JSON list of C-alpha atoms in Angstrom, two decimals:
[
{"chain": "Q", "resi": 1289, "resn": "UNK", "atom": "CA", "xyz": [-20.72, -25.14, -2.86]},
{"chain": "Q", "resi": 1290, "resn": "UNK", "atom": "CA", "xyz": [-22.45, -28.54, -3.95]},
{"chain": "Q", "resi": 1291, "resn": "UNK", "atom": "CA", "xyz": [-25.84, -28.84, -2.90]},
{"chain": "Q", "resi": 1292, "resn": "UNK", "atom": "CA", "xyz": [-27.74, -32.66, -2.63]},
{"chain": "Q", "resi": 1293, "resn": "UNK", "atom": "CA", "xyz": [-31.36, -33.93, -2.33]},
{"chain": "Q", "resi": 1294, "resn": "UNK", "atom": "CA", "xyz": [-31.62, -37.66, -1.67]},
{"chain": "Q", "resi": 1295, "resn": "UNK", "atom": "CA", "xyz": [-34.80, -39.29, -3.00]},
{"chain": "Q", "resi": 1296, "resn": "UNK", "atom": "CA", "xyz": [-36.37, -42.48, -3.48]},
{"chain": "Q", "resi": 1297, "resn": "UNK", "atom": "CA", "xyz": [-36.52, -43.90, 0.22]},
{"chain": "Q", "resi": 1298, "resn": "UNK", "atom": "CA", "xyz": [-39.62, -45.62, 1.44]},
{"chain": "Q", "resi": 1299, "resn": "UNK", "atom": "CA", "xyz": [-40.68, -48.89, 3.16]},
{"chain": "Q", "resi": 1300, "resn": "UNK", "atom": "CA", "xyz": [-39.78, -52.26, 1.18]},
{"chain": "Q", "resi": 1301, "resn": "UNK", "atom": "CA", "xyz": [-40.40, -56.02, 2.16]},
{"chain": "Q", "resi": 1302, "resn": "UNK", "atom": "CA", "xyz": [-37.33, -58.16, 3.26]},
{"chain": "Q", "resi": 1303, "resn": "UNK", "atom": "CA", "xyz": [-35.83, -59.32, -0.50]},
{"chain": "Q", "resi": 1304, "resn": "UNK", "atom": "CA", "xyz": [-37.44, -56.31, -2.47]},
{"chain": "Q", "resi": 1305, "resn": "UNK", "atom": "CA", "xyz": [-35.71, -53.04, -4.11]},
{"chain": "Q", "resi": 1306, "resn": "UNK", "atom": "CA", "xyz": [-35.39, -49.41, -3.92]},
{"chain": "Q", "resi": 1307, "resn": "UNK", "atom": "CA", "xyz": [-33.58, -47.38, -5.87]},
{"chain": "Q", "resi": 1308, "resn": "UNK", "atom": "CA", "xyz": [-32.20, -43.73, -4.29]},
{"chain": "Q", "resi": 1309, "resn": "UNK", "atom": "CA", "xyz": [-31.33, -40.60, -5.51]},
{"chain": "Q", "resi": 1310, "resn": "UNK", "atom": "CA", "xyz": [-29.14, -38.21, -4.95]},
{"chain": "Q", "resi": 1311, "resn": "UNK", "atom": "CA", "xyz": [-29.49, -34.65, -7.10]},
{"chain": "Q", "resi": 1312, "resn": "UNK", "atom": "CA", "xyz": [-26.40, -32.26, -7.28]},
{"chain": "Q", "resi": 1313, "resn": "UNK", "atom": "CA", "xyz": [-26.32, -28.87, -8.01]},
{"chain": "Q", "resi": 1314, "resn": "UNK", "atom": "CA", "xyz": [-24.12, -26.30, -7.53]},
{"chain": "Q", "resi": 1315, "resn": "UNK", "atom": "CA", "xyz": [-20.56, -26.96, -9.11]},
{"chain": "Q", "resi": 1316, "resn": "UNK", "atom": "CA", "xyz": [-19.14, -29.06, -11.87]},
{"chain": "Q", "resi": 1317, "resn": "UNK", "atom": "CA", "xyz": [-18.61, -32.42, -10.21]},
{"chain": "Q", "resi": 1318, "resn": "UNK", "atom": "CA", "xyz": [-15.74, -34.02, -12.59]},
{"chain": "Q", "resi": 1319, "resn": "UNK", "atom": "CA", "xyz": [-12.73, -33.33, -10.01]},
{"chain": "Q", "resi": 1320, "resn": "UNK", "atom": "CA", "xyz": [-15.12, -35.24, -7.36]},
{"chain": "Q", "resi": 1321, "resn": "UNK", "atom": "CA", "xyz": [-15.93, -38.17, -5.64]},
{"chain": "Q", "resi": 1322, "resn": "UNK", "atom": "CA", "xyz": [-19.73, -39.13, -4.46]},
{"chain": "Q", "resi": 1323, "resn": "UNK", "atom": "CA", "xyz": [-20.24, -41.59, -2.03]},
{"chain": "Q", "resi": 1324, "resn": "UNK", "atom": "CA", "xyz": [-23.28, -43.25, -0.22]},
{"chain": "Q", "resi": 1325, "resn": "UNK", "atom": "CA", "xyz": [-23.57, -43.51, 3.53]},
{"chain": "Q", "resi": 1326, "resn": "UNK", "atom": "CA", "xyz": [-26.07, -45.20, 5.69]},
{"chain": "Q", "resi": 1327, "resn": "UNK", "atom": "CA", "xyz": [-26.85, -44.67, 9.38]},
{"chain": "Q", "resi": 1328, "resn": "UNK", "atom": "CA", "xyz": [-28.88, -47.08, 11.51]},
{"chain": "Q", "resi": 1329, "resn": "UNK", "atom": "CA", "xyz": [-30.65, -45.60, 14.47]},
{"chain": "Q", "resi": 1330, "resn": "UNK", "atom": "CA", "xyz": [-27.88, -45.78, 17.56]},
{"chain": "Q", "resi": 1331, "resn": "UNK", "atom": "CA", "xyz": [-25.20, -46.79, 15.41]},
{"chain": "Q", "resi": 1332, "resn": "UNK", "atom": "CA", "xyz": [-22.52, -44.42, 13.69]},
{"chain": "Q", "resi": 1333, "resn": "UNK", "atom": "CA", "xyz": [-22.34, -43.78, 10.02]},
{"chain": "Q", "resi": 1334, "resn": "UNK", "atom": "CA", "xyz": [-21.56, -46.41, 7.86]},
{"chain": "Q", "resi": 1335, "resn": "UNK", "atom": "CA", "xyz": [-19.67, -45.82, 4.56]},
{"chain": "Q", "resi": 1336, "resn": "UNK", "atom": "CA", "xyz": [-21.32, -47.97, 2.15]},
{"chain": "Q", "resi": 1337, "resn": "UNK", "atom": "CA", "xyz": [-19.81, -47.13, -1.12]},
{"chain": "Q", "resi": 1338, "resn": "UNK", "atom": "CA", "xyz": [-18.41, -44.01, -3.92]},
{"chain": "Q", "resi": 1339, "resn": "UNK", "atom": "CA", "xyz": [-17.76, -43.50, -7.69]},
{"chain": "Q", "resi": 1340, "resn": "UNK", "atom": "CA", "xyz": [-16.09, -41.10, -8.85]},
{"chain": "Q", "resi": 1341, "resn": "UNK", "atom": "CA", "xyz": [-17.65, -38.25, -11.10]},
{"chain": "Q", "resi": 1342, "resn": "UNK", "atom": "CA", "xyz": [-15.81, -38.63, -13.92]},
{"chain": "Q", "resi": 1343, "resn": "UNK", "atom": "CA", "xyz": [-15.48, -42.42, -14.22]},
{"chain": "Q", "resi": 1344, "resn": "UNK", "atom": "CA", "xyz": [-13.52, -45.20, -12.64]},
{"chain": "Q", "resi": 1345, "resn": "UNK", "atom": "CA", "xyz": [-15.40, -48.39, -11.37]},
{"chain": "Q", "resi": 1346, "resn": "UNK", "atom": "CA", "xyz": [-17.65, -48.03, -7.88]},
{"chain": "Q", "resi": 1347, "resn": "UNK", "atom": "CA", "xyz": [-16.59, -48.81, -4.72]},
{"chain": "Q", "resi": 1348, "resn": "UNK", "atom": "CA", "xyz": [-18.48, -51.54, -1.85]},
{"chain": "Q", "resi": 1349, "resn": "UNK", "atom": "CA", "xyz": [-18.43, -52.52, 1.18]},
{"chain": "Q", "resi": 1350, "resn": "UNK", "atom": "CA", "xyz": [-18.75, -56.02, 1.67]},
{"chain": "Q", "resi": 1351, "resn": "UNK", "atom": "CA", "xyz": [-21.80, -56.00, 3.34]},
{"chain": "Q", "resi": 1352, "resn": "UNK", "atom": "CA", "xyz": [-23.65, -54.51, 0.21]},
{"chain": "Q", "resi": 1353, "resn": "UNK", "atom": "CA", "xyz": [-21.64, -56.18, -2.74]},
{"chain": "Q", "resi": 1354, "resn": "UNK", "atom": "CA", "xyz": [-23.78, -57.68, -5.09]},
{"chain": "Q", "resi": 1355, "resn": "UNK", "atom": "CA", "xyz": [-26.45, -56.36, -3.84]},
{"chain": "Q", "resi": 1356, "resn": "UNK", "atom": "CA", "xyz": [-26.42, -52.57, -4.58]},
{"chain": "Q", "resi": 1357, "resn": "UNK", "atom": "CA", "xyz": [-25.30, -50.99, -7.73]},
{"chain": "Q", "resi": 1358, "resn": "UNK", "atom": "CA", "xyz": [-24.14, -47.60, -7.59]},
{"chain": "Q", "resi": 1359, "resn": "UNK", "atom": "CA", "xyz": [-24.29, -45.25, -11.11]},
{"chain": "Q", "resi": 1360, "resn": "UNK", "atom": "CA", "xyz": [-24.68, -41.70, -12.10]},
{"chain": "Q", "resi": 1361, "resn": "UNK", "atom": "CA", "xyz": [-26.56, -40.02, -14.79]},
{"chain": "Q", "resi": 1362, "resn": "UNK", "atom": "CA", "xyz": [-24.29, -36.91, -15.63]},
{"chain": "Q", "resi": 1363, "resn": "UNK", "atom": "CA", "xyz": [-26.27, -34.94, -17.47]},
{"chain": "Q", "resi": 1364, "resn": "UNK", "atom": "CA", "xyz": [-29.29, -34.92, -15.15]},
{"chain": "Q", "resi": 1365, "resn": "UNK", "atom": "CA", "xyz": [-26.09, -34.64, -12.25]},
{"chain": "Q", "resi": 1366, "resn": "UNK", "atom": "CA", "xyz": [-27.86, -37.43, -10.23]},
{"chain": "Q", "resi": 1367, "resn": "UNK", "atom": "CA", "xyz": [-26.23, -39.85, -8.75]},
{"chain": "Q", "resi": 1368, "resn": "UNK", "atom": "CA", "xyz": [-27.98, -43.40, -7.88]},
{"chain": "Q", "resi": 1369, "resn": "UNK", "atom": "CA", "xyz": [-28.11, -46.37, -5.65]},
{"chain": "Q", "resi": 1370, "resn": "UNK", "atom": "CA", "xyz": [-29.70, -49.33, -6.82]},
{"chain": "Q", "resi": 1371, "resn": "UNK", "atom": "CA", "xyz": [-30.79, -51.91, -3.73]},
{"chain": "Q", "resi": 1372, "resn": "UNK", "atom": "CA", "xyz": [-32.06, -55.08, -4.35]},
{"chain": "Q", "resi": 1373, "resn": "UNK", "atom": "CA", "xyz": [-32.24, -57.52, -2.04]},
{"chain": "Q", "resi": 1374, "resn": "UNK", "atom": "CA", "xyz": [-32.79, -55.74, 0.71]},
{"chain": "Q", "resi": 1375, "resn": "UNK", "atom": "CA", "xyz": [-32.42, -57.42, 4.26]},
{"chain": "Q", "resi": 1376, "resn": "UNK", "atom": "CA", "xyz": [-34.01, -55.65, 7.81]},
{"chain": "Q", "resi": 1377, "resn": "UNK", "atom": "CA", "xyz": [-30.59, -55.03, 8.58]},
{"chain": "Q", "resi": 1378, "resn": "UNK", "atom": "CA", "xyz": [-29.73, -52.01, 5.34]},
{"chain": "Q", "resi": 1379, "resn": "UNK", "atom": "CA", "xyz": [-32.68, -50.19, 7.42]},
{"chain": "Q", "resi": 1380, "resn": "UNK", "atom": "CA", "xyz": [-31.15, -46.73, 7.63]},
{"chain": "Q", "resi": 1381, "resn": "UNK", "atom": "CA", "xyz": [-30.83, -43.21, 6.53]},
{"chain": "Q", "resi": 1382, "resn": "UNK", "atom": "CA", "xyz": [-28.99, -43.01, 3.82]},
{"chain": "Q", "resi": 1383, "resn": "UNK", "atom": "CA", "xyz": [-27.06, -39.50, 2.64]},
{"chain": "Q", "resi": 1384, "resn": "UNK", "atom": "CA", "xyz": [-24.89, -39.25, -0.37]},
{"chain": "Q", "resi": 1385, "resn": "UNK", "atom": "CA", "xyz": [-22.11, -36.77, 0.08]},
{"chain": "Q", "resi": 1386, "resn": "UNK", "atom": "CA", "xyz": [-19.41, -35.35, -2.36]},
{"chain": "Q", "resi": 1387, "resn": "UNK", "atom": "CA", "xyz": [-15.67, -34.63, -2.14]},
{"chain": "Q", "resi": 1388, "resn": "UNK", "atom": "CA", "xyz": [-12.81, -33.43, -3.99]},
{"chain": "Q", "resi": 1389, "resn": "UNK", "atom": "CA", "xyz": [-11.29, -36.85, -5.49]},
{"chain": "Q", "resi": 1390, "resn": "UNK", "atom": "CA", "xyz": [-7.84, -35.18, -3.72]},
{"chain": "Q", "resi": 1391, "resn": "UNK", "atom": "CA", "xyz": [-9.45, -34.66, -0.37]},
{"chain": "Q", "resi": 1392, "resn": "UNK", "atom": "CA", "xyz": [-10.08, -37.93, 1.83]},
{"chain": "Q", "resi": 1393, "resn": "UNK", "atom": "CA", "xyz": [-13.22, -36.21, 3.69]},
{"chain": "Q", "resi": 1394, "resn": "UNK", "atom": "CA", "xyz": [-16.65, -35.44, 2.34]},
{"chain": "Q", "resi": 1395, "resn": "UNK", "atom": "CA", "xyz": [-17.56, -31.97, 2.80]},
{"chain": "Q", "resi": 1396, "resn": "UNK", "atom": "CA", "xyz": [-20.91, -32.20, 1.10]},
{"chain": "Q", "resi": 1397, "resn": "UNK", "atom": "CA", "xyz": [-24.07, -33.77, 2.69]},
{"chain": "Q", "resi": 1398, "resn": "UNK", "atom": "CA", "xyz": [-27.78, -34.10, 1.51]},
{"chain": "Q", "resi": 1399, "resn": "UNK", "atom": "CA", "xyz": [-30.74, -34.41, 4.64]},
{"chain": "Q", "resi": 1400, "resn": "UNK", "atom": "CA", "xyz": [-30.96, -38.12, 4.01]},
{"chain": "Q", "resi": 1401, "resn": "UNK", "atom": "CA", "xyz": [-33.64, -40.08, 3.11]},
{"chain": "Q", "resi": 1402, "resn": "UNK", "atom": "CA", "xyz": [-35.40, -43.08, 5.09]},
{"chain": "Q", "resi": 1403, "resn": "UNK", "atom": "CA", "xyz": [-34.78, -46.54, 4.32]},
{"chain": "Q", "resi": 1404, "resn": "UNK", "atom": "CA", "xyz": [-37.41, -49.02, 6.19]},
{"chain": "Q", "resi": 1405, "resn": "UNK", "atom": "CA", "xyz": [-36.72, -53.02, 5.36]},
{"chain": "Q", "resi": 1406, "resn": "UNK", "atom": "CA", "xyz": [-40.11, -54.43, 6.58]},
{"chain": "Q", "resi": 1407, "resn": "UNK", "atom": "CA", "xyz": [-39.13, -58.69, 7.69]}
]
């Protein structure tokens, strides 16, 4: 089992930063992949970006490229997402999740944590 607690949300003006975190506990992450989601409220989940435990350059979406860095800290096993910025429109809850780096669904989830993008 991998357990995460996302941190760091809050309100920000339109153009400021946040930065989120996402603690893991649990297992030794090197075979996996962590990834940050977002969901708007009535809109599905949107996959915003991953890097892999071990290495290997992060992932975007286009919507969030140069905008949001993603990194992780391995010995404190906390994975980060860096938003600067921000526009009214990355308002969300965002989750990070894990998965095995062979497996192409995540099977780990954290409760989220609120994003609010003030205009």
């Amino acid at each position: 089992q991998v357990q995460l607690v996302e941190s760091g949300g809050g309100l920000v003006q339109a153009g400021g930063s946040l930065r989120l975190s996402c603690a893991a506990s649990g297992r030794t992450l090197s075979n996996y992949v962590m990834g940050w989601f977002r969901q708007a409220p009535g809109k599905e989940r949107e996959f915003v970006g991953n890097i892999g435990w071990s290495g290997g350059t992060p992932y975007y979406v286009d919507s969030v490229k140069g905008r949001f860095t993603i990194s992780r800290d391995n010995a404190k096993n906390t994975l980060y997402l860096q938003m600067n910025s921000l526009k009214p429109e990355d308002a969300a809850v965002y989750f990070c999740a894990a998965r095995l780096a062979i497996h192409r669904d995540y099977n780990y989830w954290g409760q989220g944590t609120q994003v609010t993008v003030s205009s």
